[in-house]
XYZ file of C-alpha atoms in Angstrom:
588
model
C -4.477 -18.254 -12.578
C -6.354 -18.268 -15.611
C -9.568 -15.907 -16.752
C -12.437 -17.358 -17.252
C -14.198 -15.338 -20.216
C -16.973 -16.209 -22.187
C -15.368 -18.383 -24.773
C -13.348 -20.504 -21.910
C -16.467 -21.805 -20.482
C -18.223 -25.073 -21.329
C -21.858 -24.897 -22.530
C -22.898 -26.901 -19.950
C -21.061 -24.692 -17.463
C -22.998 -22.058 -18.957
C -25.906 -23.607 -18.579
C -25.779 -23.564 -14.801
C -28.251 -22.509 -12.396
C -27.009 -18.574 -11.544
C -27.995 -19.238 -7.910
C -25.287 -20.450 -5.373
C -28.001 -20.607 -2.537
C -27.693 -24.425 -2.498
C -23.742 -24.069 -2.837
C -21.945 -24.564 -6.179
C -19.062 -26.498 -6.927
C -16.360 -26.289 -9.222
C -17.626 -29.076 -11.702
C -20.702 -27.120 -11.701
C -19.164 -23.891 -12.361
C -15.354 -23.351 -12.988
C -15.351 -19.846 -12.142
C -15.516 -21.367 -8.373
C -12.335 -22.747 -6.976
C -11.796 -26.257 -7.077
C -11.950 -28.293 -3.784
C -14.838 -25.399 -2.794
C -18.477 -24.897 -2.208
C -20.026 -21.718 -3.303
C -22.608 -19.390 -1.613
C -23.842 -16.255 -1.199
C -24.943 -14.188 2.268
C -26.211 -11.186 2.806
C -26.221 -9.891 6.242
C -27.128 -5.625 7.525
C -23.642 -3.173 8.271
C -23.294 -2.881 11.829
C -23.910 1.001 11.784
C -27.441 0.854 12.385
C -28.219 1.774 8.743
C -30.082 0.056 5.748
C -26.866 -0.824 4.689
C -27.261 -4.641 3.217
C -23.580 -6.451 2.898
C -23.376 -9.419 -0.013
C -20.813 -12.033 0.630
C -19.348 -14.900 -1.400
C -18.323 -17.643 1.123
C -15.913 -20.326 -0.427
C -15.614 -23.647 1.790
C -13.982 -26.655 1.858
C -16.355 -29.026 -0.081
C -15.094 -32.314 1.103
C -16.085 -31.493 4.232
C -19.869 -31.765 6.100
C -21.836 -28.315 6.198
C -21.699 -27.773 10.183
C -17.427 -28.434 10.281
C -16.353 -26.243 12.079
C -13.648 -23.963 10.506
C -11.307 -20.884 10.657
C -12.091 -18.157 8.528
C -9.953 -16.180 6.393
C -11.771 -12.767 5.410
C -11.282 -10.221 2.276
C -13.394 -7.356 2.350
C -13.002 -4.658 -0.693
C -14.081 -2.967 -3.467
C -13.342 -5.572 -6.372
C -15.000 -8.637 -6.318
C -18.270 -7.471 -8.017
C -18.871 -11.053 -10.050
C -18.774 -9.068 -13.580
C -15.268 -8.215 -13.099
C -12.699 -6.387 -10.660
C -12.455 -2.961 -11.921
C -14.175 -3.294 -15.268
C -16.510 -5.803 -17.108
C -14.145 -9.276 -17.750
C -16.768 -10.929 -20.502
C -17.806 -13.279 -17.822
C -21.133 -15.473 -19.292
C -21.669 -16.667 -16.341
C -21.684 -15.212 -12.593
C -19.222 -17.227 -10.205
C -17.209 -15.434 -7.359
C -14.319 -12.979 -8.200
C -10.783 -14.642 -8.825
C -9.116 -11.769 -7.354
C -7.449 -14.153 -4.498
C -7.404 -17.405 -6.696
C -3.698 -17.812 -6.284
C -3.953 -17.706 -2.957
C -6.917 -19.853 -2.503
C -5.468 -22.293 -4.833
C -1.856 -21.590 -3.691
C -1.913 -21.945 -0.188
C -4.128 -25.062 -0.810
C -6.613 -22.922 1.771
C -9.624 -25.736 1.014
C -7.573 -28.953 1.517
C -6.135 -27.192 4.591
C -9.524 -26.712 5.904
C -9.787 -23.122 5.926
C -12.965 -20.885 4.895
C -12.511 -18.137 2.175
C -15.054 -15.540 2.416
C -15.056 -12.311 0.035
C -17.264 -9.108 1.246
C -18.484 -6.621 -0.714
C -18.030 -3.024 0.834
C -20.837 -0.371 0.617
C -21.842 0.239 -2.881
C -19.957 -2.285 -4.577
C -20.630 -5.829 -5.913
C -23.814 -6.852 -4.518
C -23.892 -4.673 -1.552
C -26.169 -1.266 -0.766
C -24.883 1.760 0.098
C -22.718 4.745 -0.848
C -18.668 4.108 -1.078
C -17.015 6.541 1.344
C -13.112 5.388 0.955
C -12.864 3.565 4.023
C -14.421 6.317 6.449
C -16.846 5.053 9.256
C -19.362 3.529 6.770
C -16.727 1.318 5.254
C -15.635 1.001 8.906
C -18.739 -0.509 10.000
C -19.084 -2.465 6.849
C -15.636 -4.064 8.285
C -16.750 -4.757 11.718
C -20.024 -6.515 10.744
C -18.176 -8.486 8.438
C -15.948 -10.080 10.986
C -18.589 -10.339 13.278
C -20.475 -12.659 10.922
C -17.995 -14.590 9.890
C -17.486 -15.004 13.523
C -20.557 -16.090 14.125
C -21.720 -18.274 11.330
C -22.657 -21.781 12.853
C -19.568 -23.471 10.585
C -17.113 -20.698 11.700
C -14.789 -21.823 15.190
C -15.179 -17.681 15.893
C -11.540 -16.959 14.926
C -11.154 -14.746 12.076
C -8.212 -13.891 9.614
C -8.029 -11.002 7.060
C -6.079 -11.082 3.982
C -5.783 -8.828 0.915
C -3.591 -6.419 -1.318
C -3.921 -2.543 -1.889
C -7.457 -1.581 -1.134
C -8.471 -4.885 0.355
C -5.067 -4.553 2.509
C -6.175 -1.179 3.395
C -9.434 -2.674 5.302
C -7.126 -4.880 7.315
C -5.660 -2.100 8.383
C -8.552 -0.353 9.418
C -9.689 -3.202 10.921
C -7.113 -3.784 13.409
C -7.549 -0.312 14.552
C -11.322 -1.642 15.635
C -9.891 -3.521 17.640
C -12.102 -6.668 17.205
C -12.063 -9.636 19.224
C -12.601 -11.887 16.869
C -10.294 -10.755 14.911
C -7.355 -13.011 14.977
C -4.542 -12.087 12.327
C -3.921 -9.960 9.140
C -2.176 -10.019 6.260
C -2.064 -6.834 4.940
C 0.051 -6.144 1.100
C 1.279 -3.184 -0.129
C -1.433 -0.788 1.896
C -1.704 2.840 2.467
C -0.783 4.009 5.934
C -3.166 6.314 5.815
C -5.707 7.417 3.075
C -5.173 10.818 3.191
C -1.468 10.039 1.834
C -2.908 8.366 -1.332
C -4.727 11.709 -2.463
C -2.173 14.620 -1.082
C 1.202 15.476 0.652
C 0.221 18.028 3.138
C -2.376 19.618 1.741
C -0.588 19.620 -2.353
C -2.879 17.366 -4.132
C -1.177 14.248 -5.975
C -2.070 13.940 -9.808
C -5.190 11.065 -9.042
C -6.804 13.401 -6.896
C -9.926 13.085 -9.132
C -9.246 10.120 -11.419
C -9.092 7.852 -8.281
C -12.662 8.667 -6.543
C -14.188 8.566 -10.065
C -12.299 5.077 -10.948
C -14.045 3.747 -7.629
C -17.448 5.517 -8.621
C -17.049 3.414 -11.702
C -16.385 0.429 -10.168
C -19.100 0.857 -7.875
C -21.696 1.563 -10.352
C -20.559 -1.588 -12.710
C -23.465 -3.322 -14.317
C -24.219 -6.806 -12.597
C -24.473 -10.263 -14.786
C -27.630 -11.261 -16.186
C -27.971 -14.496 -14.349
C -26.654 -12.949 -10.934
C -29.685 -13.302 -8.642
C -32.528 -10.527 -8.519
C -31.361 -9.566 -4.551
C -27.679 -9.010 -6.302
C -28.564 -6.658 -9.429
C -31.355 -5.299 -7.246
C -28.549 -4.203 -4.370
C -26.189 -3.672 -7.328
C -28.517 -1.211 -9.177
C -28.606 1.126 -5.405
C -26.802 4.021 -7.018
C -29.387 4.729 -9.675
C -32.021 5.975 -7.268
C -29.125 7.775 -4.842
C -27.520 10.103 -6.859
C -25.740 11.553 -3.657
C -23.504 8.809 -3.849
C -21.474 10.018 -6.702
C -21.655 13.665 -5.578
C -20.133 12.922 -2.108
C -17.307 10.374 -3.352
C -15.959 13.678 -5.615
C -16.564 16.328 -3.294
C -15.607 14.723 0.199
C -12.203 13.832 -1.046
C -11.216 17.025 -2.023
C -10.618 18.606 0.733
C -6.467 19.370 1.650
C -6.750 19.173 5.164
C -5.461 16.730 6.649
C -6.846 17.581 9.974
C -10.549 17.842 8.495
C -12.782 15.189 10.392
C -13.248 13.606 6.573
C -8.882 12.504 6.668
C -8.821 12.049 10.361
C -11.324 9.658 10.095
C -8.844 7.373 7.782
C -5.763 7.884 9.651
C -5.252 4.705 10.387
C -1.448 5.413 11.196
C -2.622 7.412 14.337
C -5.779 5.648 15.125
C -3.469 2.244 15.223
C -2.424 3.470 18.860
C -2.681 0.649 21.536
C -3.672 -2.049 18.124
C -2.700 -5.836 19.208
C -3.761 -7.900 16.175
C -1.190 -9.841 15.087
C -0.233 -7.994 11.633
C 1.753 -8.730 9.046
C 2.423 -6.422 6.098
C 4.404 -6.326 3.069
C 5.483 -2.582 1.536
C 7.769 -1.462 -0.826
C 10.435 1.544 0.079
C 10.252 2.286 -3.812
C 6.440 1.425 -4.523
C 5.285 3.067 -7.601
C 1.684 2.851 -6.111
C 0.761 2.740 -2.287
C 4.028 4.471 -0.837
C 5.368 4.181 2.262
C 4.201 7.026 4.032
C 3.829 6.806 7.798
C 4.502 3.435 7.679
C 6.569 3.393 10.852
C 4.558 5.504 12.747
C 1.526 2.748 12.064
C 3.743 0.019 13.743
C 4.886 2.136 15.974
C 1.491 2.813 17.205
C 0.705 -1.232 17.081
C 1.585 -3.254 19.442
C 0.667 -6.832 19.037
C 2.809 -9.487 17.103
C 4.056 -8.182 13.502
C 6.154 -9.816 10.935
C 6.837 -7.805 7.660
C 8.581 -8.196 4.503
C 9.823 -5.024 3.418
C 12.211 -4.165 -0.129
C 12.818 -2.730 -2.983
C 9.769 -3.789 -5.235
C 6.866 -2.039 -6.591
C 3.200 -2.864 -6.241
C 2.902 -6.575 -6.295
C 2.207 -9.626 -3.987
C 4.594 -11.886 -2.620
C 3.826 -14.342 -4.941
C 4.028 -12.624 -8.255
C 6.660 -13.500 -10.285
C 7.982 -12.033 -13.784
C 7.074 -13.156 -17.197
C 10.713 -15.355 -16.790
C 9.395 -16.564 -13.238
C 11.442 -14.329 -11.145
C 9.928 -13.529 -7.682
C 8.924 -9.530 -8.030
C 9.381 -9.252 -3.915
C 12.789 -11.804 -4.616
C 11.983 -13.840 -1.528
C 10.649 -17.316 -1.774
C 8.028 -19.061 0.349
C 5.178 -16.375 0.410
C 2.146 -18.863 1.004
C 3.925 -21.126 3.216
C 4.664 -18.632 5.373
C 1.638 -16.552 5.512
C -0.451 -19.963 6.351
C 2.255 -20.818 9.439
C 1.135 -16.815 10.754
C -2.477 -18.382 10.303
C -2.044 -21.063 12.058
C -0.555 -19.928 14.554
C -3.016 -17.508 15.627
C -6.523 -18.890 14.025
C -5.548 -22.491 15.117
C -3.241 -22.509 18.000
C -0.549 -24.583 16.167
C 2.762 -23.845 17.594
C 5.281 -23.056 13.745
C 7.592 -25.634 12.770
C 10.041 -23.208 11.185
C 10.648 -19.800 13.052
C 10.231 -17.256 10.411
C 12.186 -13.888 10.875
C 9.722 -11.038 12.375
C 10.883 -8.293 9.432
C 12.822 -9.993 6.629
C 14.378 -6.826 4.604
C 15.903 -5.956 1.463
C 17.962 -2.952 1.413
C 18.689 -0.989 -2.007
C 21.864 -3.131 -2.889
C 19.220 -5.855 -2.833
C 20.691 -7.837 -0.122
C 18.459 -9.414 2.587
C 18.724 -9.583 6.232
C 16.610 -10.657 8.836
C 15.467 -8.518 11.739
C 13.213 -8.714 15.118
C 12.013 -5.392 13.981
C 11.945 -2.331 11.829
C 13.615 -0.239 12.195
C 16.619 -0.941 13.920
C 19.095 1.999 14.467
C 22.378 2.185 15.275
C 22.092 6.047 15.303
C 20.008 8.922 15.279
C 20.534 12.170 14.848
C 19.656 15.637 13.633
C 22.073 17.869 10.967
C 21.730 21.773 10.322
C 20.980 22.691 6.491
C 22.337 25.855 4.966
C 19.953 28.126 4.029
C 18.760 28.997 0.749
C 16.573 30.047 -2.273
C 14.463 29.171 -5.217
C 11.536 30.535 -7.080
C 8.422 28.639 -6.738
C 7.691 28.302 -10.664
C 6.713 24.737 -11.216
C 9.334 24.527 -13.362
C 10.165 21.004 -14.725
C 13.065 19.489 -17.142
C 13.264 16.730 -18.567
C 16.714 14.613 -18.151
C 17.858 11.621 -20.402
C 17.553 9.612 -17.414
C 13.872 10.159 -16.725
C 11.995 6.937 -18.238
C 9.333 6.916 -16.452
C 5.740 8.565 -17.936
C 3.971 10.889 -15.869
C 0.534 10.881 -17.476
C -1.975 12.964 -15.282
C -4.049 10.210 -14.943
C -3.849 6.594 -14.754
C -7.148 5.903 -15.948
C -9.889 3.420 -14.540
C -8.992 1.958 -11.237
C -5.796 4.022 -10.066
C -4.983 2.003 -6.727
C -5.297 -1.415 -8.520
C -4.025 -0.777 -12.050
C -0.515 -0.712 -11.104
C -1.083 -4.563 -10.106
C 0.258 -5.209 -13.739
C 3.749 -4.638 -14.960
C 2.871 -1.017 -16.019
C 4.881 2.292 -14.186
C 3.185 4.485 -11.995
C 2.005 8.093 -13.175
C 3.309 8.951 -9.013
C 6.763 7.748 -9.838
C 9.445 11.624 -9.182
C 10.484 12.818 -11.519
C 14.461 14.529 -12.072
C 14.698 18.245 -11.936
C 18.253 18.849 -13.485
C 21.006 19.866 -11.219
C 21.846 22.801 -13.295
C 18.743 24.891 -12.848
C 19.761 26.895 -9.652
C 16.537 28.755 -9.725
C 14.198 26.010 -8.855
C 16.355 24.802 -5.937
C 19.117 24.051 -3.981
C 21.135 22.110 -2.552
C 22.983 20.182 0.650
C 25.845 18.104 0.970
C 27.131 15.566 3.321
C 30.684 14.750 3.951
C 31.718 11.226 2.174
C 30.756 7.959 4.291
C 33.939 6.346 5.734
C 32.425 3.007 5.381
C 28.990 1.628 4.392
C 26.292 3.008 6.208
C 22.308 2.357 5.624
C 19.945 5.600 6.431
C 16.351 3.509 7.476
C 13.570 4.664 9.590
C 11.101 7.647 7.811
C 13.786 10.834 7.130
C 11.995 14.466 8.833
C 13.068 17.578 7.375
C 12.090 21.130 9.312
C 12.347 24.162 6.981
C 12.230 27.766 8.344
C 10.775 29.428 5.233
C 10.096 33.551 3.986
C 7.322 33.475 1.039
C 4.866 31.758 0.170
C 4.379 28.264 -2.032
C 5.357 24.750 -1.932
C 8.350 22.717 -1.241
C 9.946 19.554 -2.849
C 12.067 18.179 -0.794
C 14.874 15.158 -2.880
C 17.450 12.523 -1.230
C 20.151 11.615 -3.563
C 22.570 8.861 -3.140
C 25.578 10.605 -4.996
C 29.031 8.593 -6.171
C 31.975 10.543 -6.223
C 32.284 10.491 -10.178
C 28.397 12.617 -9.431
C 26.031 9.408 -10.790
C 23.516 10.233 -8.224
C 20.543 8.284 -7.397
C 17.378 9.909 -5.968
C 15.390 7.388 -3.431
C 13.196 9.732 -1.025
C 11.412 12.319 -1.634
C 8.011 14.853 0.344
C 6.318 17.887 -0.972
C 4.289 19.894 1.018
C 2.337 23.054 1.232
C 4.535 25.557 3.256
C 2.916 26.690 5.725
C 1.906 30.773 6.363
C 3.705 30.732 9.836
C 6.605 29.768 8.251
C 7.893 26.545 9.927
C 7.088 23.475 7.727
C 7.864 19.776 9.106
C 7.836 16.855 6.086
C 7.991 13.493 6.970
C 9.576 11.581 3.912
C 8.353 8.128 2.902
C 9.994 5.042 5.081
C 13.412 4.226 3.242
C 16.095 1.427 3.437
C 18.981 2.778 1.543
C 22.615 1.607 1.775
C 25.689 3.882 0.686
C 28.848 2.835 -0.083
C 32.185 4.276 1.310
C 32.517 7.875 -0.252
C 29.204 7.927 -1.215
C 27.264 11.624 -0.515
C 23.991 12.190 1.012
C 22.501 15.318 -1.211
C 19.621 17.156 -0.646
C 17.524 19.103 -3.049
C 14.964 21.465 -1.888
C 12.748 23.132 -4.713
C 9.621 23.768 -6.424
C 7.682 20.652 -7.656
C 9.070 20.000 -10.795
C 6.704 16.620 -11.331
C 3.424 15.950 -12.731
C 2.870 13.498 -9.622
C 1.579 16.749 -7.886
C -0.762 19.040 -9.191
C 1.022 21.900 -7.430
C -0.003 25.581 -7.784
C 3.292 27.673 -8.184
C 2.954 30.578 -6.403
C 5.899 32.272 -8.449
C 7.648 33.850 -5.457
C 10.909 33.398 -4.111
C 11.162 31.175 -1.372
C 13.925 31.836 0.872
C 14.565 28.868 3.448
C 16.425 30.863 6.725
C 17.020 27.408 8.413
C 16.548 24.126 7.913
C 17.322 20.755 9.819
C 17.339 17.523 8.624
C 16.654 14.243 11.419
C 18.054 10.811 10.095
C 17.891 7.539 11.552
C 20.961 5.804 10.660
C 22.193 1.884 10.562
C 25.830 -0.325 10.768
C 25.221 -2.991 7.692
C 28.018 -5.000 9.057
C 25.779 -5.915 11.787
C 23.241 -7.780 9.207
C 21.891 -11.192 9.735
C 21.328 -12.479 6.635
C 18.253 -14.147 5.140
C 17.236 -16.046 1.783
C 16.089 -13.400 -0.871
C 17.276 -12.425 -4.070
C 17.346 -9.225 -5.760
C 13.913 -7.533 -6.485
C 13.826 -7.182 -10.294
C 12.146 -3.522 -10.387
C 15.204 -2.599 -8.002
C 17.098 -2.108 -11.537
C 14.231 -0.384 -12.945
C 13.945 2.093 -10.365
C 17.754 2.698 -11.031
C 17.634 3.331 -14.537
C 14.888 6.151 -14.539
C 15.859 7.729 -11.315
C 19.729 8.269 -11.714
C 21.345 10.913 -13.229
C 24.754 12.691 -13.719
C 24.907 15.635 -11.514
C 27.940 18.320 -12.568
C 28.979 20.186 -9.917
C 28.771 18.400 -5.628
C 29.320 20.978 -3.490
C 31.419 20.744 -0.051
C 30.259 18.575 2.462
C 28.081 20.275 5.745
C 27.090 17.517 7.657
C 28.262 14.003 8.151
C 27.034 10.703 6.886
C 27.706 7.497 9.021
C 26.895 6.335 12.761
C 28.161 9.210 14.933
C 27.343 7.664 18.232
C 30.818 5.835 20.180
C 30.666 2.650 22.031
């Protein structure tokens, strides 16, 4: 996909008439897709406010203006026309190229599909304060489907696609439950918003720098030829200052029980859900993690299809500078446009896709009719314990990764290029005793995969926080960390921590370890309480899966698989004696 800027455009492109009222093509304007007519709608939120929505419709040019067609929907924060999360030296207003490749790459206008991109509240051309998809962004969501619904060119069957924030409001929207509402795509999303702020109630390090990065976004200046009713709704922040005000201070609060987070739990709120959905996560995502990512499909209960590895945040199309697929699996548009039609036009698939198509951490695929499957679950006693909450933090050889404390402009979407998340954990050495300590399993007797989302109960004295590490540890001691939670412990003194959704495979005399400590990584901002934490009991619950039972399926090895190796293994000196076992315990 290639950037328009200034200098790329024609002069008699940049001549153009700004308004797409009468619809725009692509020989008129190359910022618009070829094959596609341009326009812009406006049209109220559906939350009985002033709220006005702006909306760039893309449709098929070649065919008349009352065809009748599906609609595929994208409604976010980044496709203001001057840029997606900064000012792109566009001359000339056109719609955003966020979803180019896709438009272009799924051939969505020669397939006779209609692309439409809505602003949320506050951004683009739309009025209104952002509120990080509460219930204004909610209702922004619902009156978007509704009118593409029920636009006279529309057949009333809607599809959402998108990735990070834009995958977010699919999400959200399929907890609506809207009948229109046909199918979602949904990339690399946040389970629930809360999760992309805190860990139960300790802040992570973008806790500021990501509500400020939207504020800026929000509040980016329009184009010069963009319409007056565009830089007029685009200019709605100057005269409401309480829009910046309640973007910093509404996010701040710890709780995840306030009304503010329960109101973007989508992972609960997903209860009784039937869109069809299908997602795409990564267990190692340096970005949007995996965090209550099975309870959300849990909770769902409509068709889903999923692919699911060992890659960071990316689509399923992206592909390395040397062309590799970063999700390893081929066929991402082909694929996603036999789940549309399917469900937006009735057409019965050709090709039976797999419903969850899975890469574990040896980077082998495997198809499966859902995730996860278990061949085992059960819970192990802990030993008890101490460390002293200090914060401490050392810095191993093996730690590549930077940690800066923030990310900059645009936290969520910046990691959509090649660069390493500030979020990634960090290695607290295995000789510092002090800061935590540790559990062993007994060696695997064969290969056995620990899947499912990993909940640890501690039984604590004192008061502080807890970092809670999974280690994949080789009997020469090269151990691997993959999973990780931190958490406020909690005054009564039982703390539950869910860890993130995993897939990871050990080989035969391979170790489970876990490391329970103070937060030792910049990822948190963590206040060390300096006591001594003394854990009386502890219990760790696994879910547990036989590998030889795999059914394989194409996919190659994730590239950032290997990266995630390299800065999160290190040489531990001393394993202690196996407590609890490691492998399918259940007979027959």
């Amino acid at each position: 996909m290639t950037s328009l800027t200034a200098g790329a455009l024609p002069a008699a492109a940049q001549a153009a008439p700004a308004s797409a009222a009468a619809g725009v093509t692509n020989e008129q304007n190359p910022r618009v897709p070829a094959g596609a007519l341009w326009t812009e709608e406006y049209f109220s939120s559906s939350d009985g406010s002033d709220v006005e929505l702006h909306a760039d419709v893309l449709r098929p040019a070649h065919l008349p203006a009352d065809a009748k067609t599906p609609v595929i929907l994208s409604v976010g924060p980044y496709f203001g026309h001057a840029g997606e999360t900064a000012p792109a030296g566009f001359k000339q207003t056109g719609p955003s190229a966020r979803f180019q490749d896709f438009i272009d790459g799924a051939r969505l206008m020669e397939r006779g599909y209609s692309f439409v991109m809505v602003d949320l509240r506050g951004f683009g051309g739309s009025t209104g304060c952002l509120d990080f998809i509460g219930p204004g962004e909610q209702a922004d969501i619902k009156a978007a489907v509704e009118w593409a619904a029920s636009q006279p060119w529309s057949t009333g069957k809607v599809g959402m696609y998108g990735k990070s924030y834009d995958a977010n409001t699919g999400l959200a929207a399929n907890t609506l439950k809207l009948k229109p509402l046909k199918a979602i795509v949904s990339q690399e999303p946040t389970w629930n918003r809360y999760n992309y702020l805190y860990s139960n109630g300790v802040p992570r390090s973008n806790v500021l720098s990501t509500p400020r990065s939207y504020y800026s976004i929000a509040t980016m200046a329009p184009l010069a030829d963009d319409t007056d009713h565009y830089r007029a709704n685009a200019a709605y922040e100057k005269s409401h200052p309480e829009c910046e005000t309640d973007n910093i201070t509404n996010t701040q609060n710890p709780d995840p029980k306030s009304d503010f987070w329960r109101a973007r739990d989508f992972a609960s709120r997903a209860a009784g859900s039937q869109t069809p959905l299908f997602v795409t996560s990564g267990f190692i995502e340096d970005n949007t993690k995996p965090e209550q990512m099975q309870q959300y499909l849990a909770n769902h209960h409509g068709p889903q299809r999923g692919w699911i590895g060992q890659w960071e945040h990316v689509r399923g199309n992206d592909t390395t500078a040397q062309g590799r697929l970063k999700m390893g699996r081929a066929g991402w548009f082909d694929e996603v446009l036999r789940f549309y039609d399917q469900y937006l036009r009735d057409i019965k698939p050709t090709v039976i896709d797999p419903a969850f198509s899975l890469e574990d951490s040896l980077g082998n695929w495997r198809a499966q009719p859902t995730w996860p499957m278990t061949s085992d679950a059960y819970k192990v006693r802990l030993e008890p314990g101490q460390y002293v909450d200090n914060g401490s933090r050392t810095q191993t050889a093996a730690r590549l990764m930077a940690e800066p404390e923030s990310q900059g402009l645009d936290i969520e979407y910046a990691t959509e290029t090649d660069s390493l998340s500030a979020d990634q954990p960090g290695l607290l050495a295995a000789d510092t005793p002090a800061n935590s300590y540790w559990n062993w399993s007994t060696p695997a007797s064969q290969q056995v995969r620990i899947t499912g989302s990993p909940e640890i109960r501690l039984m604590t004295r004192g008061q502080g926080n807890a970092w809670v590490r999974m280690w994949d540890v080789a009997p020469d001691g090269k151990a691997t960390m993959f999973n990780e939670a931190v958490g406020a412990l909690n005054h009564s003194g039982s703390t539950s921590l869910e860890l993130k959704a995993t897939d990871w495979t050990f080989e035969p005399g391979h170790r489970l370890g876990v490391q329970i400590g103070t937060v030792g990584s910049t990822g948190w901002r963590a206040v060390a309480s300096g006591e001594t934490i003394t854990v009386t009991d502890a219990h760790l619950s696994l879910e547990v899966q036989d590998p030889r039972f795999d059914s394989p399926t194409q996919g190659d090895r994730s590239p950032y698989l290997d990266t995630y190796l390299r800065a999160n293994t290190t040489t531990l000196t001393k394993v202690g004696t196996g407590t609890f076992p490691l492998g399918v315990t259940r007979k027959g």
